[in-house]
Amino acid sequence: MNIKALKVQHFGPIGEGYTENGGFMPVPKITLLCGSQGVGKSCIAKLYSTFSWIEKALVRGDFSIKYLVQYNRFVKTYCSFQNLHNYFRDETYLHYRGTAFEMVYQKGKLQVKSVAGSEYLRPQIIYIPAERNLLSVIENAENVKGIPQALASMLEVYSAACKNLKADVSLPINQVVFHYDPLNKLSWIQTDEYKVRLNEASSGMQSVTPMHIVLDYLSRSLSRKEELLRSDKSLKEKESIQKRINEILKDDSLSPEIRKLLIEQTADTSNKYLLNVVEEPEQNLFPSSQRNVLNSLLSFAANGNNQLVMTTHSPYIINYLSLAIKADSIIRKMKDSSLCERLDKVVPLSAQTDGGQVIVYEITDKGTIHRLPTYDNMPSDNNYLNNYLAETNDLFNELLDIEELCQK
């Protein structure tokens, strides 16, 4: 699958944006966006998710290019879904290079064109927002008014996942399992020693549970080649697909090759891979739990063409990602298979990650974005978040100097 790319300039807190590759940020299999609060990490993640969804909708025939570009629908309808509509400026420039469509937003208008010669694989897109704890805290959250649309979309999948559970699900931390009582619509967290309602569990457990249940459900659905709620097999969508194919056939501006490619892409209604976008996977978690959750996310991403995009404030996430990359490089060199078990205890075999398929971006408070340097495909230790850990040592040394002066 071709690597997609995104260029973002003068959007919300982002100014100049990415300073390499003509401003285009490649988004490979694993992409990590790090930086402090309010610098635009979630803006990039949400834009990538939004553009990917629009590309899928265009291929699927949900609406036409003409419909999309009219009346500023891109901003007012589709970016509004992720609460991005107020981040646009007069000078905002956005450029998405997909595998089926290329989209450019500038001077208040969106332009869309088909991409020739690329194979489009249809994704199952899920956005895991930072507000996901709400799904654990409030029973029957679907009845809550004013819930953010992105969270409501995740809630729809979470509800379907719970209803379709055939057995308890092991969570990636503390040897805990999730149990759902369909009769009373209650969620439980349990171990060999205790059992509590999910809304009574720790904040970390409340953050991890809906994320893991949703990803487990979608991964299993894709592996069975079943689509969420069977929506892709609905009569309404079949009619929409046929309408889109008719539009392609009538478009005289298309060459026979592009017309054939677009028809093939439109007719394929099955999702081929999982595009998982996660805000702050470390949310409310102890460092060792952050490692386990990251390994779980990497395991989900390892299957086929699955893709993982994450935002983070945690230096531990970068360091644990480095462990997963290093473990992958070791197993490639390994001649003694008996060492696999030992390696698996450090980093699970399912989470070991090819560093060539990973990019870490740092977003600064000056509105610029740069790619973190690598050493043997591992992210550099000299990064924004690690530097703040080092600053603690410097500050402590300063306190020791002051203490020494007090004794003179």
Coordinates of N, CA and C in Angstrom, one line a residue, residues 11 42-51 53 74-88 125-131 148-154 277 279:
F11 N -2.8 26.4 10.5 CA -4.0 25.8 10.9 C -4.0 25.7 12.4
S42 N -3.3 16.8 18.0 CA -4.6 16.3 17.7 C -5.2 16.9 16.4
C43 N -4.8 18.1 16.1 CA -5.2 18.7 14.9 C -4.8 17.9 13.7
I44 N -3.5 17.5 13.7 CA -3.0 16.7 12.6 C -3.6 15.3 12.6
A45 N -3.8 14.7 13.7 CA -4.4 13.4 13.8 C -5.9 13.4 13.3
K46 N -6.6 14.5 13.7 CA -8.0 14.6 13.3 C -8.1 14.9 11.8
L47 N -7.2 15.8 11.3 CA -7.2 16.1 9.8 C -6.9 14.8 9.0
Y48 N -6.0 14.0 9.4 CA -5.7 12.8 8.7 C -6.8 11.8 8.7
S49 N -7.5 11.7 9.9 CA -8.7 10.9 10.0 C -9.8 11.4 9.1
T50 N -10.0 12.7 9.1 CA -11.1 13.3 8.3 C -10.8 13.1 6.8
F51 N -9.6 13.4 6.3 CA -9.3 13.3 4.9 C -9.5 11.8 4.5
W53 N -11.4 9.5 5.8 CA -12.8 9.2 5.8 C -13.5 9.8 4.5
F74 N -16.7 21.0 3.3 CA -15.5 20.4 3.9 C -15.3 20.9 5.3
V75 N -15.4 22.2 5.5 CA -15.2 22.9 6.8 C -16.4 22.7 7.7
K76 N -17.6 23.2 7.2 CA -18.7 23.3 8.0 C -19.3 21.9 8.4
T77 N -19.2 20.9 7.6 CA -19.8 19.6 7.9 C -18.7 18.6 8.4
Y78 N -17.7 18.4 7.6 CA -16.8 17.3 7.8 C -15.7 17.6 8.8
C79 N -15.1 18.8 8.8 CA -14.2 19.2 9.8 C -14.9 19.6 11.1
S80 N -16.1 20.0 11.0 CA -16.9 20.3 12.2 C -17.1 19.0 13.0
F81 N -17.2 17.9 12.4 CA -17.4 16.6 13.0 C -16.3 16.4 14.1
Q82 N -15.1 16.8 13.8 CA -14.0 16.7 14.8 C -13.7 18.0 15.5
N83 N -14.7 19.0 15.5 CA -14.5 20.3 16.1 C -13.3 21.0 15.6
L84 N -13.0 20.9 14.3 CA -11.9 21.6 13.7 C -12.3 22.9 13.0
H85 N -13.6 23.2 12.8 CA -14.0 24.2 12.0 C -13.5 25.6 12.4
N86 N -13.2 25.8 13.7 CA -12.8 27.1 14.1 C -11.3 27.3 14.1
Y87 N -10.6 26.3 13.6 CA -9.1 26.4 13.5 C -8.6 26.9 12.1
F88 N -9.5 27.1 11.2 CA -9.2 27.6 9.9 C -8.8 29.1 9.9
I125 N -12.1 2.9 9.6 CA -11.5 4.0 10.3 C -12.1 4.1 11.7
I126 N -11.3 4.2 12.7 CA -11.8 4.4 14.1 C -10.9 5.5 14.7
Y127 N -11.5 6.5 15.3 CA -10.8 7.6 16.0 C -11.1 7.4 17.5
I128 N -10.1 7.2 18.3 CA -10.2 7.0 19.7 C -9.9 8.3 20.4
P129 N -10.9 9.1 20.8 CA -10.6 10.5 21.4 C -10.1 10.4 22.8
A130 N -9.6 11.5 23.3 CA -9.1 11.5 24.7 C -10.3 11.5 25.7
E131 N -11.5 11.9 25.2 CA -12.6 11.9 26.1 C -13.2 10.5 26.3
P148 N -19.6 14.9 22.1 CA -18.9 15.2 20.9 C -19.1 14.2 19.8
Q149 N -19.2 14.6 18.6 CA -19.6 13.7 17.5 C -18.6 12.5 17.4
A150 N -17.3 12.8 17.5 CA -16.2 11.8 17.4 C -16.4 10.8 18.5
L151 N -16.7 11.2 19.7 CA -17.0 10.3 20.8 C -18.2 9.5 20.6
A152 N -19.3 10.1 20.0 CA -20.5 9.4 19.7 C -20.3 8.3 18.7
S153 N -19.4 8.6 17.7 CA -19.1 7.6 16.7 C -18.4 6.4 17.3
M154 N -17.5 6.7 18.3 CA -16.8 5.6 19.0 C -17.8 4.8 19.9
V277 N -6.7 5.7 14.9 CA -6.1 7.0 15.4 C -6.4 7.1 16.9
E279 N -5.8 9.2 20.5 CA -5.2 10.3 21.3 C -4.8 9.8 22.7

